[in-house]
Short mmCIF file of C-alpha atoms in Angstrom, two decimals:
data_model
loop_
_atom_site.label_atom_id
_atom_site.label_comp_id
_atom_site.label_asym_id
_atom_site.label_seq_id
_atom_site.Cartn_x
_atom_site.Cartn_y
_atom_site.Cartn_z
CA SER A 2 -164.73 147.84 1.47
CA THR A 3 -161.81 147.17 -0.86
CA THR A 4 -160.54 143.81 -1.97
CA LYS A 5 -157.07 142.83 -3.10
CA THR A 6 -155.94 139.56 -4.63
CA THR A 7 -152.77 137.81 -3.53
CA ALA A 8 -150.74 137.02 -6.63
CA ASN A 9 -151.18 133.42 -7.86
CA SER A 10 -152.90 132.56 -4.60
CA GLY A 11 -156.51 131.83 -5.51
CA PHE A 12 -157.54 133.86 -2.46
CA ALA A 13 -159.11 137.27 -2.21
CA SER A 14 -158.24 139.20 0.94
CA ALA A 15 -161.01 141.56 2.04
CA ASP A 16 -160.81 144.34 4.60
CA PHE A 17 -163.42 142.75 6.89
CA GLY A 18 -161.19 141.24 9.57
CA GLY A 19 -158.61 140.03 7.05
CA LYS A 20 -160.74 136.97 6.23
CA MET A 21 -159.34 134.85 3.41
CA GLU A 22 -161.96 133.67 0.90
CA LEU A 23 -161.05 130.69 -1.25
CA ASP A 24 -161.94 130.87 -4.94
CA LEU A 25 -163.05 127.31 -5.67
CA THR A 26 -163.02 127.98 -9.44
CA LYS A 27 -159.20 127.88 -9.37
CA SER A 28 -157.31 124.71 -10.29
CA ASP A 29 -156.24 122.32 -7.55
CA ARG A 30 -152.60 123.33 -8.04
CA GLU A 31 -153.44 127.02 -7.75
CA LEU A 32 -155.39 126.35 -4.58
CA ALA A 33 -152.55 124.26 -3.14
CA LEU A 34 -150.13 127.14 -3.81
CA ALA A 35 -152.64 129.54 -2.26
CA ILE A 36 -152.83 127.45 0.90
CA ILE A 37 -149.04 127.36 1.14
CA ALA A 38 -148.85 131.13 0.63
CA THR A 39 -151.45 131.92 3.27
CA SER A 40 -150.69 129.26 5.90
CA PRO A 41 -147.64 130.17 7.98
CA GLU A 42 -145.80 127.67 10.15
CA GLY A 43 -147.89 126.73 13.17
CA ASP A 44 -151.22 127.34 11.37
CA ASP A 45 -153.69 124.42 11.36
CA THR A 46 -155.16 125.62 7.98
CA TYR A 47 -158.56 123.91 8.13
CA ASP A 48 -160.70 127.02 8.67
CA LYS A 49 -159.59 128.99 5.62
CA GLY A 50 -162.82 130.52 4.32
CA GLU A 51 -164.74 128.62 1.66
CA ILE A 52 -162.46 125.59 1.76
CA ARG A 53 -164.62 124.42 4.68
CA ASP A 54 -167.47 124.06 2.17
CA LEU A 55 -165.62 121.18 0.52
CA LEU A 56 -165.94 119.32 3.84
CA TYR A 57 -169.15 120.55 5.43
CA ASN A 58 -171.54 122.09 2.89
CA PRO A 59 -173.90 119.40 1.53
CA ASP A 60 -174.37 121.37 -1.70
CA LYS A 61 -170.66 122.02 -2.34
CA ALA A 62 -168.94 119.14 -0.58
CA ASP A 63 -166.14 117.39 -2.46
CA ARG A 64 -164.04 115.57 0.12
CA ALA A 65 -161.88 113.89 -2.53
CA ARG A 66 -160.97 117.28 -3.99
CA TYR A 67 -160.23 118.68 -0.54
CA ALA A 68 -157.87 115.77 0.04
CA ALA A 69 -156.24 116.18 -3.37
CA ILE A 70 -155.60 119.91 -2.81
CA PHE A 71 -153.96 119.37 0.56
CA GLY A 72 -152.04 116.35 -0.71
CA MET A 73 -150.62 118.56 -3.46
CA ALA A 74 -149.85 121.29 -0.92
CA ALA A 75 -147.89 118.74 1.10
CA GLU A 76 -145.91 117.67 -1.96
CA LEU A 77 -145.09 121.28 -2.88
CA SER A 78 -144.04 122.36 0.61
CA ALA A 79 -140.39 122.63 1.61
CA SER A 80 -141.16 122.72 5.33
CA ILE A 81 -141.52 119.40 7.18
CA GLU A 82 -143.94 121.04 9.61
CA ARG A 83 -146.11 122.29 6.72
CA ARG A 84 -145.97 118.91 4.96
CA ALA A 85 -147.15 117.14 8.12
CA THR A 86 -149.94 119.68 8.65
CA PHE A 87 -151.16 119.40 5.06
CA ARG A 88 -150.98 115.58 5.15
CA LEU A 89 -153.29 115.60 8.16
CA GLU A 90 -155.75 117.77 6.24
CA GLN A 91 -155.48 115.34 3.32
CA VAL A 92 -156.51 112.56 5.74
CA ASN A 93 -159.28 114.81 7.07
CA GLY A 94 -160.77 114.88 3.59
CA LEU A 95 -160.17 111.22 2.75
CA ARG A 96 -161.78 109.89 5.94
CA ARG A 97 -164.99 111.83 5.24
CA GLN A 98 -165.60 110.39 1.77
CA PRO A 99 -168.97 108.71 1.29
CA GLY A 100 -169.09 105.10 0.22
CA LEU A 101 -166.14 102.73 0.30
CA TRP A 102 -162.57 104.00 0.26
CA ASP A 103 -159.10 102.58 0.88
CA ILE A 104 -158.72 102.58 4.66
CA LYS A 105 -155.30 100.91 4.46
CA ALA A 106 -153.99 103.67 2.18
CA VAL A 107 -155.24 106.34 4.58
CA THR A 108 -153.61 104.49 7.49
CA ARG A 109 -150.32 104.49 5.56
CA LEU A 110 -150.63 108.26 5.09
CA LEU A 111 -151.04 108.64 8.84
CA GLU A 112 -147.93 106.51 9.43
CA GLN A 113 -145.97 108.68 6.98
CA THR A 114 -147.17 111.76 8.82
CA GLN A 115 -146.04 110.27 12.13
CA ASP A 116 -142.54 109.92 10.68
CA MET A 117 -142.59 113.58 9.61
CA ILE A 118 -143.70 114.70 13.07
CA LEU A 119 -140.89 112.70 14.67
CA GLY A 120 -138.46 114.82 12.64
CA LEU A 121 -139.67 118.01 14.29
CA PRO A 122 -138.08 119.46 17.44
CA ASP A 123 -139.81 118.85 20.76
CA GLY A 124 -142.27 121.56 21.63
CA THR A 125 -145.83 122.81 21.47
CA ARG A 126 -146.20 122.48 17.68
CA ARG A 127 -144.95 118.90 17.64
CA ASP A 128 -147.38 118.04 20.42
CA ARG A 129 -150.23 119.73 18.52
CA LEU A 130 -149.48 117.72 15.37
CA ASN A 131 -149.27 114.51 17.40
CA GLU A 132 -152.63 115.43 18.94
CA LEU A 133 -154.18 115.96 15.49
CA GLU A 134 -152.63 112.81 14.05
CA CYS A 135 -154.08 110.67 16.87
CA TYR A 136 -157.45 112.44 16.59
CA HIS A 137 -157.72 111.73 12.86
CA ALA A 138 -156.44 108.18 13.36
CA GLY A 139 -159.22 107.62 15.88
CA LEU A 140 -161.82 108.76 13.37
CA VAL A 141 -160.34 106.54 10.64
CA TYR A 142 -160.57 103.58 13.05
CA ARG A 143 -164.17 104.59 13.71
CA GLU A 144 -164.97 104.39 10.01
CA ALA A 145 -163.27 100.98 9.92
CA GLY A 146 -165.42 99.79 12.83
CA ASP A 147 -162.41 99.20 15.10
CA TYR A 148 -163.76 101.04 18.12
CA GLU A 149 -161.17 99.77 20.60
CA LYS A 150 -158.34 101.24 18.51
CA ALA A 151 -160.41 104.40 18.11
CA ILE A 152 -160.66 104.73 21.90
CA GLU A 153 -156.89 104.28 22.29
CA ALA A 154 -156.16 106.89 19.63
CA GLN A 155 -158.45 109.51 21.18
CA VAL A 156 -157.03 108.95 24.67
CA LYS A 157 -153.56 109.40 23.18
CA SER A 158 -154.71 112.55 21.37
CA ALA A 159 -155.90 114.00 24.67
CA SER A 160 -152.53 113.25 26.27
CA PHE A 161 -150.78 115.47 23.69
CA ALA A 162 -153.25 118.36 23.92
CA HIS A 163 -152.05 121.57 25.59
CA ASP A 164 -155.39 123.30 25.03
CA MET A 165 -157.83 122.10 27.69
CA ALA A 166 -160.89 122.47 25.46
CA ARG A 167 -159.27 120.34 22.74
CA ARG A 168 -158.30 117.80 25.38
CA ALA A 169 -161.94 117.67 26.49
CA ILE A 170 -163.02 117.05 22.88
CA SER A 171 -160.65 114.09 22.52
CA HIS A 172 -161.80 112.63 25.85
CA PHE A 173 -165.40 113.06 24.71
CA CYS A 174 -164.58 111.28 21.42
CA ALA A 175 -163.07 108.39 23.36
CA THR A 176 -166.31 107.94 25.31
CA VAL A 177 -168.34 108.14 22.08
CA GLU A 178 -166.25 105.25 20.73
CA TYR A 179 -166.89 103.36 23.98
CA CYS A 180 -170.61 103.79 23.30
CA HIS A 181 -170.13 102.49 19.76
CA HIS A 182 -168.32 99.48 21.20
CA GLY A 183 -171.20 98.93 23.61
CA LEU A 184 -173.75 99.07 20.80
CA VAL A 185 -171.78 96.50 18.79
CA THR A 186 -171.49 94.07 21.71
CA GLY A 187 -175.13 94.41 22.72
CA ASP A 188 -174.02 94.04 26.34
CA SER A 189 -176.30 96.21 28.48
CA THR A 190 -173.74 96.46 31.30
CA ILE A 191 -171.04 97.73 28.94
CA MET A 192 -173.50 100.14 27.35
CA ALA A 193 -174.63 101.54 30.69
CA ASP A 194 -171.01 102.11 31.73
CA ALA A 195 -170.22 103.72 28.37
CA LEU A 196 -173.16 106.11 28.67
CA CYS A 197 -172.06 107.04 32.18
CA HIS A 198 -168.58 107.93 30.86
CA LEU A 199 -170.15 109.81 27.94
CA MET A 200 -172.14 112.04 30.27
CA MET A 201 -169.14 112.70 32.51
CA SER A 202 -167.03 113.72 29.51
CA SER A 203 -169.95 115.88 28.34
CA GLU A 204 -169.86 117.79 31.60
CA ARG A 205 -166.16 118.50 31.11
CA LEU A 206 -166.76 119.67 27.56
CA GLU A 207 -169.67 121.90 28.63
CA GLY A 208 -167.25 123.68 30.95
CA PHE A 209 -165.89 125.46 27.85
CA HIS A 210 -169.24 126.95 26.78
CA ASP A 211 -167.70 130.45 26.51
CA ASN A 212 -164.83 129.31 24.27
CA PRO A 213 -164.98 131.17 20.90
CA ASP A 214 -162.92 128.62 18.93
CA LEU A 215 -164.86 127.40 15.86
CA THR A 216 -164.10 123.74 16.46
CA VAL A 217 -165.04 123.95 20.14
CA ARG A 218 -168.29 125.73 19.21
CA GLN A 219 -169.10 122.96 16.72
CA TRP A 220 -168.63 120.29 19.38
CA LEU A 221 -170.66 122.17 21.97
CA GLU A 222 -173.53 123.17 19.71
CA ALA A 223 -173.90 120.22 17.34
CA ASN A 224 -171.57 117.23 17.68
CA GLY A 225 -172.02 116.89 21.44
CA PRO A 226 -175.84 116.92 21.47
CA ALA A 227 -176.04 114.63 18.43
CA HIS A 228 -173.75 111.97 19.93
CA ARG A 229 -175.51 112.05 23.30
CA LEU A 230 -178.93 111.70 21.69
CA TYR A 231 -178.30 108.77 19.40
CA ALA A 232 -176.13 106.91 21.93
CA HIS A 233 -179.11 106.89 24.29
CA ASP A 234 -181.98 106.72 21.78
CA LEU A 235 -180.68 103.72 19.87
CA THR A 236 -181.16 101.57 22.95
CA GLY A 237 -184.30 103.27 24.23
CA ARG A 238 -182.65 105.24 27.02
CA SER A 239 -183.10 108.86 28.03
CA TYR A 240 -181.18 111.34 30.22
CA ALA A 241 -181.73 114.59 32.08
CA GLY A 242 -180.74 116.86 29.17
CA HIS A 243 -182.47 114.82 26.47
CA LEU A 244 -185.11 117.35 25.43
CA ALA A 245 -182.67 120.26 25.74
CA ASP A 246 -180.25 118.55 23.37
CA LEU A 247 -183.02 117.75 20.89
CA HIS A 248 -184.19 121.36 21.04
CA GLN A 249 -180.61 122.48 20.40
CA MET A 250 -180.33 120.25 17.30
CA CYS A 251 -183.65 121.58 15.98
CA ASN A 252 -182.52 125.19 16.45
CA LEU A 253 -178.94 125.19 15.21
CA SER A 254 -177.22 128.40 14.19
CA VAL A 255 -177.12 129.27 10.50
CA GLU A 256 -173.46 128.26 10.50
CA HIS A 257 -174.31 124.63 11.37
CA ARG A 258 -177.89 124.18 10.16
CA ASP A 259 -177.22 122.89 6.64
CA THR A 260 -174.30 120.67 7.64
CA TYR A 261 -176.36 118.91 10.33
CA SER A 262 -179.77 118.88 8.61
CA SER A 263 -179.65 115.11 8.09
CA TRP A 264 -178.65 114.62 11.73
CA THR A 265 -181.55 116.77 12.93
CA ALA A 266 -184.03 114.76 10.87
CA ALA A 267 -182.62 111.39 12.01
CA LEU A 268 -182.69 112.41 15.67
CA GLN A 269 -186.28 113.61 15.36
CA ALA A 270 -187.17 110.29 13.76
CA LEU A 271 -185.62 108.44 16.70
CA GLU A 272 -187.48 110.66 19.17
CA PHE A 273 -190.88 110.06 17.55
CA TRP A 274 -190.12 106.34 17.40
CA ARG A 275 -189.45 106.48 21.15
CA LEU A 276 -192.81 108.25 21.61
CA SER A 277 -194.59 105.64 19.43
CA ASP A 278 -195.61 108.33 16.92
CA TYR A 279 -194.87 106.19 13.89
CA ALA A 280 -196.28 108.61 11.32
CA LYS A 281 -193.92 111.38 12.39
CA ALA A 282 -191.05 108.93 12.83
CA THR A 283 -191.57 107.86 9.20
CA LEU A 284 -191.85 111.48 8.06
CA TYR A 285 -188.53 112.54 9.58
CA ALA A 286 -186.71 109.34 8.63
CA THR A 287 -187.78 109.83 5.02
CA LYS A 288 -186.69 113.47 5.21
CA CYS A 289 -183.27 112.33 6.42
CA LEU A 290 -182.87 109.85 3.56
CA GLU A 291 -183.48 112.67 1.08
CA HIS A 292 -180.07 114.04 2.08
CA GLY A 293 -178.41 110.85 0.80
CA THR A 294 -175.18 109.48 2.26
CA PHE A 295 -173.43 112.85 2.74
CA LEU A 296 -173.32 111.74 6.39
CA ILE A 297 -173.62 107.97 6.64
CA VAL A 298 -174.61 107.51 10.31
CA PRO A 299 -177.84 109.55 10.26
CA TYR A 300 -178.68 107.86 6.93
CA LEU A 301 -178.36 104.42 8.54
CA ILE A 302 -180.29 105.54 11.63
CA ALA A 303 -183.15 106.72 9.41
CA GLN A 304 -183.21 103.32 7.70
CA LEU A 305 -183.27 101.63 11.11
CA VAL A 306 -186.28 103.70 12.20
CA LEU A 307 -188.17 102.87 8.98
CA ALA A 308 -187.42 99.16 9.41
CA ARG A 309 -188.64 99.25 13.01
CA VAL A 310 -191.82 101.07 12.05
CA ALA A 311 -192.57 98.60 9.25
CA VAL A 312 -192.20 95.62 11.58
CA ARG A 313 -194.26 97.31 14.29
CA MET A 314 -197.01 98.06 11.73
CA ASN A 315 -197.17 94.36 10.75
CA GLN A 316 -195.36 94.86 7.45
CA PRO A 317 -192.48 92.42 7.96
CA GLU A 318 -191.67 92.09 4.25
CA ILE A 319 -191.04 95.82 3.99
CA GLY A 320 -189.07 95.75 7.25
CA VAL A 321 -186.89 92.90 5.97
CA GLY A 322 -186.07 94.83 2.81
CA ILE A 323 -185.07 97.93 4.77
CA TYR A 324 -182.97 95.98 7.26
CA LEU A 325 -181.10 94.31 4.41
CA ALA A 326 -180.55 97.65 2.65
CA LEU A 327 -179.18 99.10 5.88
CA ILE A 328 -176.88 96.20 6.70
CA TYR A 329 -175.43 96.03 3.19
CA THR A 330 -175.24 99.75 2.38
CA PRO A 331 -171.89 100.01 0.53
CA SER A 332 -170.12 102.45 2.79
CA HIS A 333 -167.60 102.65 5.58
CA GLY A 334 -168.85 103.94 8.92
CA GLY A 335 -171.87 103.24 11.09
CA ASP A 336 -170.90 99.67 11.98
CA PHE A 337 -172.60 100.09 15.36
CA VAL A 338 -175.93 100.82 13.61
CA ARG A 339 -175.48 97.78 11.38
CA ALA A 340 -174.71 95.59 14.40
CA LEU A 341 -177.90 96.77 16.11
CA ALA A 342 -179.88 96.18 12.91
CA LYS A 343 -178.53 92.63 12.62
CA ARG A 344 -179.69 91.80 16.15
CA GLU A 345 -183.13 93.25 15.48
CA ALA A 346 -183.37 91.40 12.16
CA GLU A 347 -182.44 87.97 13.59
CA PRO A 348 -185.98 87.12 14.78
CA LEU A 349 -187.19 87.81 11.23
CA GLN A 350 -184.85 85.01 10.03
CA ILE A 351 -183.44 87.02 7.14
CA LEU A 352 -179.71 86.65 7.80
#
């Protein structure tokens, strides 16, 4: 196999299927120019070789750098369509940052991107960018804990989607946010209705099980099972495909295994808590925490399991400490877990 390098691009183009491999040792400006050079109009850009590692690989992730590279690409682009596309990828990186970040600034970026999209002619590409803008907006609202706005954004995203599988993903996301809303309210009627909608949207999504698209595969094989499991497990519910979904998360493909390792551990911890096997629940929750806050929701779920186990084992002081650590973890995201933790902690009179 021969390899050739695109001049000043930061990419090496190999003969195997024309795959573009990103050289992460290049400067941010070089990488931004490389993205511009290798991303033609109409290209969504996010699956360009190793650049995915900056988002998804726990050992290489640098969401701030990913955002900076695409922000620079947007600034250097002459095309409005390219600028809008790269801005959305900038938001994609910013919204995934661990800890606390400026949600208002990211919202302003989305508003600027909306203005760019409005300047494009009507057509499939404009609709696709509107779909992506609403999708990312929904996930920013999720991180902010505004689940009602998140639902609205995902429903709107689905309305723009021409691809039926992508439409199913946005509808599924809307029902996930409905579950988050139900968990925050603590209303069992709302939660039961939300779970019903979640399972109906899951059936629609499962109808695309033969779709080869990378994003669709990720939702079918990992995101879908994970959301279904914790939405039910956090309130002690089960469903017909419960064990099948857990088995799926424990046997992920190599492509997804590292990215979702903290999710797999957190979901196993929840399962063993449900089965009253507190030793194994503690084991897997501790294993999840070892991954840190790369993904905040499984991290908070693991803390919740440890707090529950401590209280159940008549160690309320330890449970109180864990509940407080969970509730006040300095990070956006996971507000529905915090809300559940607050309700569980109230009888302990620590708030």
